[in-house]
Coordinates of C-alpha atoms in Angstrom, one line a residue:
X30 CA 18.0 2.4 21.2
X31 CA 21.4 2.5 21.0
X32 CA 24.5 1.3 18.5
X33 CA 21.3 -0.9 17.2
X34 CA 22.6 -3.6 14.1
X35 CA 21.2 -6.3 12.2
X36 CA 22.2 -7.9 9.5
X37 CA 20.4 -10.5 7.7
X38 CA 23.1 -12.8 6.0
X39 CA 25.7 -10.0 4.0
X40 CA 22.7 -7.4 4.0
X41 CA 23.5 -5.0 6.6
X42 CA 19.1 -3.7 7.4
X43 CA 20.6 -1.5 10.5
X44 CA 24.2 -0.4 11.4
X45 CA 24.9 1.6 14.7
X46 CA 21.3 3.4 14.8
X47 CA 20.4 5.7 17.9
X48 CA 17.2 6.6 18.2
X49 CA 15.7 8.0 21.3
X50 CA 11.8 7.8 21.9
X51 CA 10.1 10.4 24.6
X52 CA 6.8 10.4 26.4
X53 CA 4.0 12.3 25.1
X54 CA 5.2 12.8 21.7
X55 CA 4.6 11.4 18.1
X56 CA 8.0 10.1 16.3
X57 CA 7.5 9.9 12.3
X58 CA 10.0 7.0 10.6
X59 CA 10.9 8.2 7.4
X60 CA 12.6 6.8 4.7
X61 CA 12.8 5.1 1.4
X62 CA 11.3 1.0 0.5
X63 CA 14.4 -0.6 2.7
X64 CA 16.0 1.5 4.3
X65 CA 15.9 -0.1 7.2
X66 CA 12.3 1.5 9.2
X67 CA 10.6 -1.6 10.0
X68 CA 13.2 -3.8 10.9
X69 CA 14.3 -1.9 13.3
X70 CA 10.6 -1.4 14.8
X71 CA 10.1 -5.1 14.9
X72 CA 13.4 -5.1 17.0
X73 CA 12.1 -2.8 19.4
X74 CA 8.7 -4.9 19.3
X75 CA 10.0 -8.4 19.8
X76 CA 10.0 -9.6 16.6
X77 CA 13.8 -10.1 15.7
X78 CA 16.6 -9.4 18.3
X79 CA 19.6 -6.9 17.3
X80 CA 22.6 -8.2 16.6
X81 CA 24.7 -5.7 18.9
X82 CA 23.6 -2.6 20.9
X83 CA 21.2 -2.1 23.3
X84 CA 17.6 -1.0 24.7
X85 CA 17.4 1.1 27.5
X86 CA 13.7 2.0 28.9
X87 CA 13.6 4.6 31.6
X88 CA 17.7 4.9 32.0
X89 CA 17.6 0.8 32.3
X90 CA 19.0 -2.2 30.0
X91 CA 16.4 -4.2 29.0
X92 CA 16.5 -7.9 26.7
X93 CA 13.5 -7.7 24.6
X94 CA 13.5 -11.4 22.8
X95 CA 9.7 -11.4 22.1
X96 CA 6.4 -9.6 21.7
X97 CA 5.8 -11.0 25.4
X98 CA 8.7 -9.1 26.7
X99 CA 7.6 -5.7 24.5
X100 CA 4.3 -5.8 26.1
X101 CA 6.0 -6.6 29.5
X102 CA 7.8 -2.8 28.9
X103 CA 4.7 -1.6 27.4
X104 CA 5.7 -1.6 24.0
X105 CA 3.4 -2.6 21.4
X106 CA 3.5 -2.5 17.3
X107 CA 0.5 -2.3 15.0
X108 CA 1.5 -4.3 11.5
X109 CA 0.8 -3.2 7.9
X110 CA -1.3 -6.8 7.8
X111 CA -3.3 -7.5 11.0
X112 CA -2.4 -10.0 13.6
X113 CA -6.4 -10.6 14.0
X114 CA -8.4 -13.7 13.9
X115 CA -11.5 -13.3 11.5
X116 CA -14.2 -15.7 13.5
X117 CA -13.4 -14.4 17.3
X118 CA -15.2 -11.2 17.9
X119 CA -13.4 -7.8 18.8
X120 CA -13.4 -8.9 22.7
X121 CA -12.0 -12.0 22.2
X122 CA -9.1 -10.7 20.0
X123 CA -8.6 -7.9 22.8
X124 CA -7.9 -10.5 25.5
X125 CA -6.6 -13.5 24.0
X126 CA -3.3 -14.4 25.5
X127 CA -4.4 -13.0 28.4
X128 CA -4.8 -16.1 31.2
X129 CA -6.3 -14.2 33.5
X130 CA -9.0 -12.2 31.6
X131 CA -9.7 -14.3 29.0
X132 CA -12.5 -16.2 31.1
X133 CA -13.8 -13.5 32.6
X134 CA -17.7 -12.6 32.2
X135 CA -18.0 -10.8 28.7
X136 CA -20.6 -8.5 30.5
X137 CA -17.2 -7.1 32.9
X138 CA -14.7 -7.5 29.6
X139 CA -17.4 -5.1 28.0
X140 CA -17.3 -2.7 29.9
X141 CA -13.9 -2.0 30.7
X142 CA -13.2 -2.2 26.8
X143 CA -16.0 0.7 26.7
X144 CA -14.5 2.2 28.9
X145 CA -10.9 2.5 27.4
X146 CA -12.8 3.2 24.0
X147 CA -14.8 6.4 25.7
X148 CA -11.3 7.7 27.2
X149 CA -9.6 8.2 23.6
X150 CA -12.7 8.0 21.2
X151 CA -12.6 5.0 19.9
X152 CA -15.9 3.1 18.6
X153 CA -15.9 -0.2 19.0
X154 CA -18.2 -2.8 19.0
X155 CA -17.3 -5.7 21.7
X156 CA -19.3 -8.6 20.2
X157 CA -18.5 -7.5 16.6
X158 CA -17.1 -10.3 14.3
X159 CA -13.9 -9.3 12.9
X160 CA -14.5 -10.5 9.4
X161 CA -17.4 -8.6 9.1
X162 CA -15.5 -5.6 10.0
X163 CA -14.0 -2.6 7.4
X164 CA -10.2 -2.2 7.9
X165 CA -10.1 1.1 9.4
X166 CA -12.0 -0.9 12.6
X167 CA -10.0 -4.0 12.5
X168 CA -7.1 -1.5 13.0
X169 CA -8.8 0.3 15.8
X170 CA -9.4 -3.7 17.7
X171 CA -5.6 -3.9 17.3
X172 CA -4.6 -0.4 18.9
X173 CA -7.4 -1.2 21.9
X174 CA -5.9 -4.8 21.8
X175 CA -2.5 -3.1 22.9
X176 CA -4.0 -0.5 25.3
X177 CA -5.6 -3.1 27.3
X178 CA -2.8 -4.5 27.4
X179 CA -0.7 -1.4 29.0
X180 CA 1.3 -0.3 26.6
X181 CA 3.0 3.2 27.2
X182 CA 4.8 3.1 23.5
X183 CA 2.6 2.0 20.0
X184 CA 4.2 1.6 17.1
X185 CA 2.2 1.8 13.5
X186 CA 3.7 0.5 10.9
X187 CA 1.6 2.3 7.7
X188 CA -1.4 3.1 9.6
X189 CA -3.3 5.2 6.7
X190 CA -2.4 3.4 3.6
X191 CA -5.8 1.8 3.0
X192 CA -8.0 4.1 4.6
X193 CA -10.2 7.1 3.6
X194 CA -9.1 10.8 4.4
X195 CA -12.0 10.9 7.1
X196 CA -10.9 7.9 8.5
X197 CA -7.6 9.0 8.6
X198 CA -8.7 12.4 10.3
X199 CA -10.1 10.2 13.1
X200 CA -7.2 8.1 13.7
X201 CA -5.0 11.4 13.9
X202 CA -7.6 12.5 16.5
X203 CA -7.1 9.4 18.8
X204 CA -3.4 9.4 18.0
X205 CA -3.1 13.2 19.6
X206 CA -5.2 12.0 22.7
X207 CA -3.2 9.7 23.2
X208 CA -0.3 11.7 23.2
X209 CA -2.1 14.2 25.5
X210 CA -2.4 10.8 27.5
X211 CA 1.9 10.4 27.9
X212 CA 1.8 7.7 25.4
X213 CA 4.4 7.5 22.9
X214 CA 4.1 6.3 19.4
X215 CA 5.9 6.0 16.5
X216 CA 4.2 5.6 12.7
X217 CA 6.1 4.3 9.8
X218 CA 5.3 5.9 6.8
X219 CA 6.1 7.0 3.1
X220 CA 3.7 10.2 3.4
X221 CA 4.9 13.3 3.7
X222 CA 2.4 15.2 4.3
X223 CA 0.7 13.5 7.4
X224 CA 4.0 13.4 8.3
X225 CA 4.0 17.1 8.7
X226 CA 0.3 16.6 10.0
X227 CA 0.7 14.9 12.9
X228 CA 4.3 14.2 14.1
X229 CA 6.3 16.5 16.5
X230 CA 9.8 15.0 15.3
X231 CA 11.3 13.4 12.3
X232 CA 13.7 10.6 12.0
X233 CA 15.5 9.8 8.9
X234 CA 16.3 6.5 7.8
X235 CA 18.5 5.6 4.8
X236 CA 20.5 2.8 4.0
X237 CA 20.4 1.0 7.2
X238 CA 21.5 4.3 9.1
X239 CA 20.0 7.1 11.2
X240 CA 20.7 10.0 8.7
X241 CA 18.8 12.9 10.4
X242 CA 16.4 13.8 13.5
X243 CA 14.6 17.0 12.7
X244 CA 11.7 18.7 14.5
X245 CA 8.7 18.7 12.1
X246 CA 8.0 22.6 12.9
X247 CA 11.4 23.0 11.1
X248 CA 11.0 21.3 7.9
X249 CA 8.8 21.1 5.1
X250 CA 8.0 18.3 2.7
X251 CA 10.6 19.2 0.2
X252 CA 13.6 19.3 2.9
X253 CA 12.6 15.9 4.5
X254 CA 11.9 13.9 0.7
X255 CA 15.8 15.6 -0.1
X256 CA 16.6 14.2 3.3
X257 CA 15.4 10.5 2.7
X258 CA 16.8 10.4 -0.8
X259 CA 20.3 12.1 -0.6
X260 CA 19.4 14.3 -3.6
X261 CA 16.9 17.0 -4.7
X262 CA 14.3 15.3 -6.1
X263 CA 11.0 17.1 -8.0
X264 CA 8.1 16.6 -5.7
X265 CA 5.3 17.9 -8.6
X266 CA 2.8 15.2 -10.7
X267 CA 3.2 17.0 -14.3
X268 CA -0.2 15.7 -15.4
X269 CA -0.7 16.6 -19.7
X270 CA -4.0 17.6 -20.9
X271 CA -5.9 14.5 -21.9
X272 CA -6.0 14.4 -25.9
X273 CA -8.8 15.8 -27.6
X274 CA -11.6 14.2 -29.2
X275 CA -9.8 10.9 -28.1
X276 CA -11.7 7.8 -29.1
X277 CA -13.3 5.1 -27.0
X278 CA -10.6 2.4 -26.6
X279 CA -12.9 0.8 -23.9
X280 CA -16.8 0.4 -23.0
X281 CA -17.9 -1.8 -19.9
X282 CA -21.2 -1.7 -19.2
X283 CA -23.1 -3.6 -15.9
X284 CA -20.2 -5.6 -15.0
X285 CA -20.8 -7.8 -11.9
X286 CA -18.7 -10.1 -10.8
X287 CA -19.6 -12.8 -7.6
X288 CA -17.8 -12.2 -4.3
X289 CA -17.6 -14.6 -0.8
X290 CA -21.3 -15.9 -0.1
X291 CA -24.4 -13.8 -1.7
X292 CA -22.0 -10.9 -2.2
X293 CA -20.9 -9.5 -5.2
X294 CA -17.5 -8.4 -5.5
X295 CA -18.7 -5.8 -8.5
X296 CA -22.1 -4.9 -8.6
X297 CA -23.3 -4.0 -12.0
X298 CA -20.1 -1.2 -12.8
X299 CA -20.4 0.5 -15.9
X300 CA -17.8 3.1 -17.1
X301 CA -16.0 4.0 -20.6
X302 CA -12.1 5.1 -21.2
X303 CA -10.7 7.0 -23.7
X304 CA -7.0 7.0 -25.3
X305 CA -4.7 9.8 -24.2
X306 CA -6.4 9.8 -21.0
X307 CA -5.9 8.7 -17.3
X308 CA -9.1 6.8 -15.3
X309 CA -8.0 6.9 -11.4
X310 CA -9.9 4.1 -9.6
X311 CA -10.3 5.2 -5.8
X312 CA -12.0 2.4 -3.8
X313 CA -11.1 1.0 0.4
X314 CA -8.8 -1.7 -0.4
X315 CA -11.3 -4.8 -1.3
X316 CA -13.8 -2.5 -2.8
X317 CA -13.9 -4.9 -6.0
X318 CA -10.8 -2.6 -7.6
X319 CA -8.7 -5.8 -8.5
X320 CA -11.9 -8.2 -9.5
X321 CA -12.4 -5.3 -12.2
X322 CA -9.2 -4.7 -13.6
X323 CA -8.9 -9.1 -13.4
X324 CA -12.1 -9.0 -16.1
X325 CA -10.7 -6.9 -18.4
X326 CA -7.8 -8.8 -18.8
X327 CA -9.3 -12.3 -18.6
X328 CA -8.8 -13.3 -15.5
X329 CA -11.7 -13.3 -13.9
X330 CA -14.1 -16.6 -15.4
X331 CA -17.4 -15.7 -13.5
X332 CA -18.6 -12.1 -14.7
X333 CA -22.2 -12.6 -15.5
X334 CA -24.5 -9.8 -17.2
X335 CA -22.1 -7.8 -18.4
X336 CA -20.0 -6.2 -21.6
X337 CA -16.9 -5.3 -21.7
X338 CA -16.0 -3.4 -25.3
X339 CA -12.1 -3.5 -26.9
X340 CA -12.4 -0.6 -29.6
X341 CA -9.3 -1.6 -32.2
X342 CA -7.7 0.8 -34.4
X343 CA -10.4 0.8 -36.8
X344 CA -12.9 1.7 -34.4
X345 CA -14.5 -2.0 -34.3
X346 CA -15.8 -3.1 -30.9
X347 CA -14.4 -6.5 -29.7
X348 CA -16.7 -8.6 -26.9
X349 CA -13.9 -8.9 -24.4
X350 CA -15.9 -11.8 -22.1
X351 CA -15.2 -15.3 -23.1
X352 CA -11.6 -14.7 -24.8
X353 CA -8.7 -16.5 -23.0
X354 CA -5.6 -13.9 -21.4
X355 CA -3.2 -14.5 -23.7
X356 CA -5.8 -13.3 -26.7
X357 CA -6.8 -10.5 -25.0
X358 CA -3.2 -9.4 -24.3
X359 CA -2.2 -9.8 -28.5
X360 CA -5.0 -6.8 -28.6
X361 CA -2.7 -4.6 -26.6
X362 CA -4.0 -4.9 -23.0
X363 CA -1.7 -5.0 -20.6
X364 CA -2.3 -5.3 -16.6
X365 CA 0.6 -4.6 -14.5
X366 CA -1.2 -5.5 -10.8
X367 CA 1.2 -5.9 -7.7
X368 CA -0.4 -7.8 -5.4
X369 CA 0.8 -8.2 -1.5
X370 CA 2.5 -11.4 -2.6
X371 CA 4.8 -9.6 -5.4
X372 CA 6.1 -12.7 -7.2
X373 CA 1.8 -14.6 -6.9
X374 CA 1.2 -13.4 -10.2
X375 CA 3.0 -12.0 -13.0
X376 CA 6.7 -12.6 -12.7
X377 CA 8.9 -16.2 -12.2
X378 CA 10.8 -16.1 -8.6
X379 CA 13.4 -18.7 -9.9
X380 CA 14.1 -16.9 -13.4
X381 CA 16.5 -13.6 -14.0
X382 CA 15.1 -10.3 -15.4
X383 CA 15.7 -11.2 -18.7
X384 CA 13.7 -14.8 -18.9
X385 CA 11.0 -12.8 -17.1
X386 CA 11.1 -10.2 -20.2
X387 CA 11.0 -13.0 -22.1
X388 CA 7.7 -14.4 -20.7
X389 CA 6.2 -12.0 -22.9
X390 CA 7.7 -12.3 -26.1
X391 CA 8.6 -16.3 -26.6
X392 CA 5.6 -17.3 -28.9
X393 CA 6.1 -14.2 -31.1
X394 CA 9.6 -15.4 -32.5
X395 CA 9.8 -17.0 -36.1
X396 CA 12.3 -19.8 -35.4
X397 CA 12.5 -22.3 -33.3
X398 CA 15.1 -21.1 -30.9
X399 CA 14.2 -18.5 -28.5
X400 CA 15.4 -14.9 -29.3
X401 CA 16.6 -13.1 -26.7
X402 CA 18.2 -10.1 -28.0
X403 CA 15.0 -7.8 -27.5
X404 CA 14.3 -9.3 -23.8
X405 CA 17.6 -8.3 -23.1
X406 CA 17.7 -4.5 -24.2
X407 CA 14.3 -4.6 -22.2
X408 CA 15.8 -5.9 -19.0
X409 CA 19.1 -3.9 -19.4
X410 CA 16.5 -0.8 -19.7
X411 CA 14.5 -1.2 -17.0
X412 CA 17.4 -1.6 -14.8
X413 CA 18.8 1.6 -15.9
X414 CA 15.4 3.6 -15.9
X415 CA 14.1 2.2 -12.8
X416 CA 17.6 1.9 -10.9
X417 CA 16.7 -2.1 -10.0
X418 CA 19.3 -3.0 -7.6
X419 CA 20.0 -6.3 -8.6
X420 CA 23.4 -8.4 -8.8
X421 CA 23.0 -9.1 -12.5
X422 CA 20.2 -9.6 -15.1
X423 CA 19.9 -13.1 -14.6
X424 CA 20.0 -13.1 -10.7
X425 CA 16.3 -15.0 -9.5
X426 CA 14.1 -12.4 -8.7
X427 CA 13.4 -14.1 -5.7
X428 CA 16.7 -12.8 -4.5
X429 CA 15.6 -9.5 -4.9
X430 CA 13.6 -6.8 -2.4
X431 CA 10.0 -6.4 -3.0
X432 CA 10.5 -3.0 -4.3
X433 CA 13.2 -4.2 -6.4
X434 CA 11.0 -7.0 -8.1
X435 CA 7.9 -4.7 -8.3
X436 CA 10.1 -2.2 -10.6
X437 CA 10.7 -5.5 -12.7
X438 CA 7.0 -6.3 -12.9
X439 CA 5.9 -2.4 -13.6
X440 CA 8.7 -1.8 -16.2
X441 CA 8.3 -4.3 -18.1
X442 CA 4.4 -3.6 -18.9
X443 CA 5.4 0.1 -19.4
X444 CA 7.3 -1.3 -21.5
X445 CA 5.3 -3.1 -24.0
X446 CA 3.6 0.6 -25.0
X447 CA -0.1 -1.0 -24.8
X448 CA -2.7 0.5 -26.2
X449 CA -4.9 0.1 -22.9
X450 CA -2.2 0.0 -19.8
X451 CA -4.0 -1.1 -16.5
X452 CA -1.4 -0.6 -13.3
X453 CA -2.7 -1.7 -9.7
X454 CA -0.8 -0.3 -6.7
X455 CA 2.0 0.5 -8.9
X456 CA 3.9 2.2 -6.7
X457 CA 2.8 0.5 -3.0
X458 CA 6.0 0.2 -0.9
X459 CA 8.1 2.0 -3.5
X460 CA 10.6 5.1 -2.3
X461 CA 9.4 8.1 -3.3
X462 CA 11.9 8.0 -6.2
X463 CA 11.0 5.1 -8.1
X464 CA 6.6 6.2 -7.6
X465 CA 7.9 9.5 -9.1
X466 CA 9.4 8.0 -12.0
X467 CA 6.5 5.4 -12.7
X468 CA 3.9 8.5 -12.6
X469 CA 6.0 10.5 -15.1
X470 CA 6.0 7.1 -17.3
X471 CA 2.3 6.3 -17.5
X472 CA 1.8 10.3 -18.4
X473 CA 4.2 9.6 -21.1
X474 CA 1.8 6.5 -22.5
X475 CA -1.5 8.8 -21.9
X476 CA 0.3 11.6 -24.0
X477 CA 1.1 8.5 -26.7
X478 CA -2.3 8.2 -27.0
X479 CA -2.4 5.0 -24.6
X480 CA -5.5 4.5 -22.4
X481 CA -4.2 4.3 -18.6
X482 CA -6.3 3.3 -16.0
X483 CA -4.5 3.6 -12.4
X484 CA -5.3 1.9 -9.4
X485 CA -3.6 3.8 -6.3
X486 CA -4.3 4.3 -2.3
X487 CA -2.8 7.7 -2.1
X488 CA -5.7 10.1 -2.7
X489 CA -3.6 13.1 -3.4
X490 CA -1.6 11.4 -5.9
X491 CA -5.0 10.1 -7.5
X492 CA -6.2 13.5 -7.9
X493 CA -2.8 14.9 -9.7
X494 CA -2.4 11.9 -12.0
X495 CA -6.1 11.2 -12.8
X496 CA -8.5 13.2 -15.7
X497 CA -11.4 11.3 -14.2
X498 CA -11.8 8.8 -11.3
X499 CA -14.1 6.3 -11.3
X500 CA -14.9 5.4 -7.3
X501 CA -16.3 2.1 -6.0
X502 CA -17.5 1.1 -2.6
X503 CA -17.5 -2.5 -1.4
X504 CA -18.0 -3.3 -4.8
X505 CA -20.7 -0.5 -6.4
X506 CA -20.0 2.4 -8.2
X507 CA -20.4 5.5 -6.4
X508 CA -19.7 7.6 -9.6
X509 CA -17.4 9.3 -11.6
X510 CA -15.6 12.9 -10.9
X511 CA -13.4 15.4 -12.8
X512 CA -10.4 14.7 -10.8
X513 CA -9.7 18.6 -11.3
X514 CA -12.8 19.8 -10.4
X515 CA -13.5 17.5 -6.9
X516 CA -11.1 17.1 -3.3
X517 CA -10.5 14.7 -1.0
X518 CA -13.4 14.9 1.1
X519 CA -15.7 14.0 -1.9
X520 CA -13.8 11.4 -2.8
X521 CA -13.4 10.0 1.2
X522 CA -17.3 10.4 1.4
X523 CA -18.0 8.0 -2.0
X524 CA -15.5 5.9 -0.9
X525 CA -17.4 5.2 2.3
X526 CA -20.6 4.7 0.4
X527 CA -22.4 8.0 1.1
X528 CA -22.9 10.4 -1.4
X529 CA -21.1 13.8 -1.3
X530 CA -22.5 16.6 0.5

């Protein structure tokens, strides 16, 4: 790729980027939320055209308009959200779009998918429904769906972020046969250390630019997170003691909440948490991780059999079920959940930072005209601490990144200093920065005495922040660990429902 730009009205996302890819090797894309990674992936895959420069495959210009004309030059890209359809089965999402195969007796389609999966170890089954599949084999479908189709260069885009560390393991091992195969491939990724795991060489985004291209035998975590920022930054979780003889803030015993069909999306969960303490929730992504943290807060109307225990400052347990959200949130609860659609629930696209502070505090003023000096010191401190890159306070969030506007949403529930703070994926698509900044705040709440229950994908960071973690799988609760006495391995094994060895 060469003098590659785009720009997407004034926002320059690339600017005169050179990047070569080579056969047989594994490329890392580093770099901050925006910076620039995936757009210029999706150019190389079909899915936007650059505004200037050009491709070059083999020594020769080539026009890539669409995904058609990637696969056409064997390029293929692997999205953070699967291009699958749920109610075709794993064969039928291998071939579709392909004239020519897709009528072809499933007995012949079967084997040769076999056989691709026997060459680099995958396991897949042919006449497997995709919607009753886990994610880490929808993802495989999708790299066989590009193998079959002849593609010399894969592109993942955030291949590991919602799967288990043995999972991950086994995608590294098909990754390296592959590249022991000539294939090339490029991953997209925020962590550093599979970055030093698997990748030969290193390529620095930031801004919009090409920054640095580094061999990953001559750098080390520290160098290439300097790198990506354009600063020294502290790469260390300072995690506090957890407070002694803290009190019960909250007690929820066999909660079950109903899933899609006979399923239950909790299956009779039962955990306490104390203040001046942090409960890590480790879980695959749809393990029942949001449908939990939902029924604390009162959003969740169908729990059944179930307690769920508010202790107040007095020590007098409050029945939780049956209260509306807004009742539940005067007690000091506070969820802060960032969901894949940023601006679905908590925040107003069409109103500024400080209306969206305000969303919290309207029906506490004592005149009829809304105050909005406090909202405003919030907003005009969670741009500061955060570093929101925003136009001005009262620009729609709508016009803003989605790290940008998931720094609003987190901020302002740090904010409020709750007595129980509840944070899902707090940091999910956030530069390395910002996440470092948001785990130093909620160990500021724990050490306030604040009861912080944390939600993450990253199992490292899980096991610096947490005191205890609480682990579900697809919707049961596989137990509860000292998060300095257990490893990743334990915690991969629960997650995939088998107990520890």
């Amino acid at each position: 790729m060469r003098s590659i730009s785009k720009r997407f009205g004034p926002v320059v996302a690339n600017l005169n980027v050179n990047l070569q890819i080579r056969p047989g090797e594994i490329l890392a894309l580093l770099g901050e939320n925006g910076s620039g990674k995936t757009t210029l992936m999706n150019m190389l895959s079909g899915i936007y055209y650059p505004d200037s420069g050009s491709i070059y495959i083999d020594g020769e210009k080539v026009r890539i308009q669409s995904p058609s004309d990637a696969f056409e030059h064997g390029i293929g890209m692997v999205h953070q959200h699967f291009k699958l359809i749920d109610v075709f089965t794993a064969r039928e999402n291998i071939v579709l779009g392909l004239k020519k195969n897709f009528f072809l007796r499933k007995r012949k389609l079967n084997q040769e998918i076999k056989a691709l999966s026997k060459r680099y170890g995958f396991h897949v089954n042919p006449n497997k429904k995709i919607y009753k599949m886990s994610v880490s084999e929808k993802q495989t479908v999708e790299i066989v769906k590009l193998l079959y189709r002849g593609v010399e260069t894969l592109i993942l885009d955030e291949p590991t972020a919602v799967l288990t560390p043995q999972e991950t393991e086994n995608l590294f091992a098909i990754l390296r046969k592959m590249k022991e195969d000539g294939k090339s491939i490029v991953i997209i990724t925020h962590k550093l250390n599979e970055v030093m795991e698997i990748s030969d060489v290193v390529a620095i985004m930031r801004g919009g630019k090409l920054v640095q291209f580094v061999k990953t035998s001559k750098a080390d975590e520290e160098k290439l997170a300097d790198l990506m920022v354009g600063s020294h930054i502290d790469l260390e979780i300072h995690r506090s003691e957890p407070m002694k003889d803290g009190k019960k803030v909250l007690d929820v015993k066999e909660l079950s909440c109903p899933g899609s069909g006979h399923r239950l999306s909790l299956d009779h969960v039962s955990f306490d948490c104390k203040e001046g303490e942090i409960l890590g929730i480790a879980g695959v992504s749809g393990s029942g991780q949001k449908e939990l943290l939902e029924a604390i807060a009162g959003l969740q109307k169908t729990v059944s059999s179930s307690s769920i225990s508010f202790f107040d400052e007095t020590g007098k347990a409050i029945e939780l079920i049956g209260k509306p959200a807004t009742e539940i949130r005067k007690l000091g609860i506070h969820l802060a959940f960032v969901p894949e659609d940023r601006l679905g629930m908590g925040l107003i696209g069409n109103m500024g930072m400080v209306e969206n502070m305000m969303l919290r505090t309207y029906g506490e003023g004592k005149t009829p005209l809304l105050e909005r000096r406090h909202p405003l010191h919030t907003a005009q401190e969670i741009k500061s601490e955060f570093d929101v890159k925003t136009p001005s306070l009262n620009t729609p969030i709508r016009k803003l990144s989605g790290g940008n506007v998931q720094k609003v949403l987190v901020g302002r529930e740090i904010a409020s200093h709750p007595k129980l703070l509840m944070t899902a994926y707090a940091t999910r698509g956030l530069d390395i920065n910002t996440s470092y900044e948001i785990y130093r705040k909620l160990d500021e709440e724990k050490k306030k005495g604040a009861a912080v229950i944390y939600v993450g994908e990253d199992l490292d960071v899980l096991l610096a922040i947490s005191d205890r973690i609480l682990v579900l799988s697809d919707g049961k609760m596989m137990g509860i660990l000292d998060a300095r006495k257990t490893d990743k391995k334990t915690l991969g094994l629960l997650m995939a429902g088998k107990e520890a060895q």
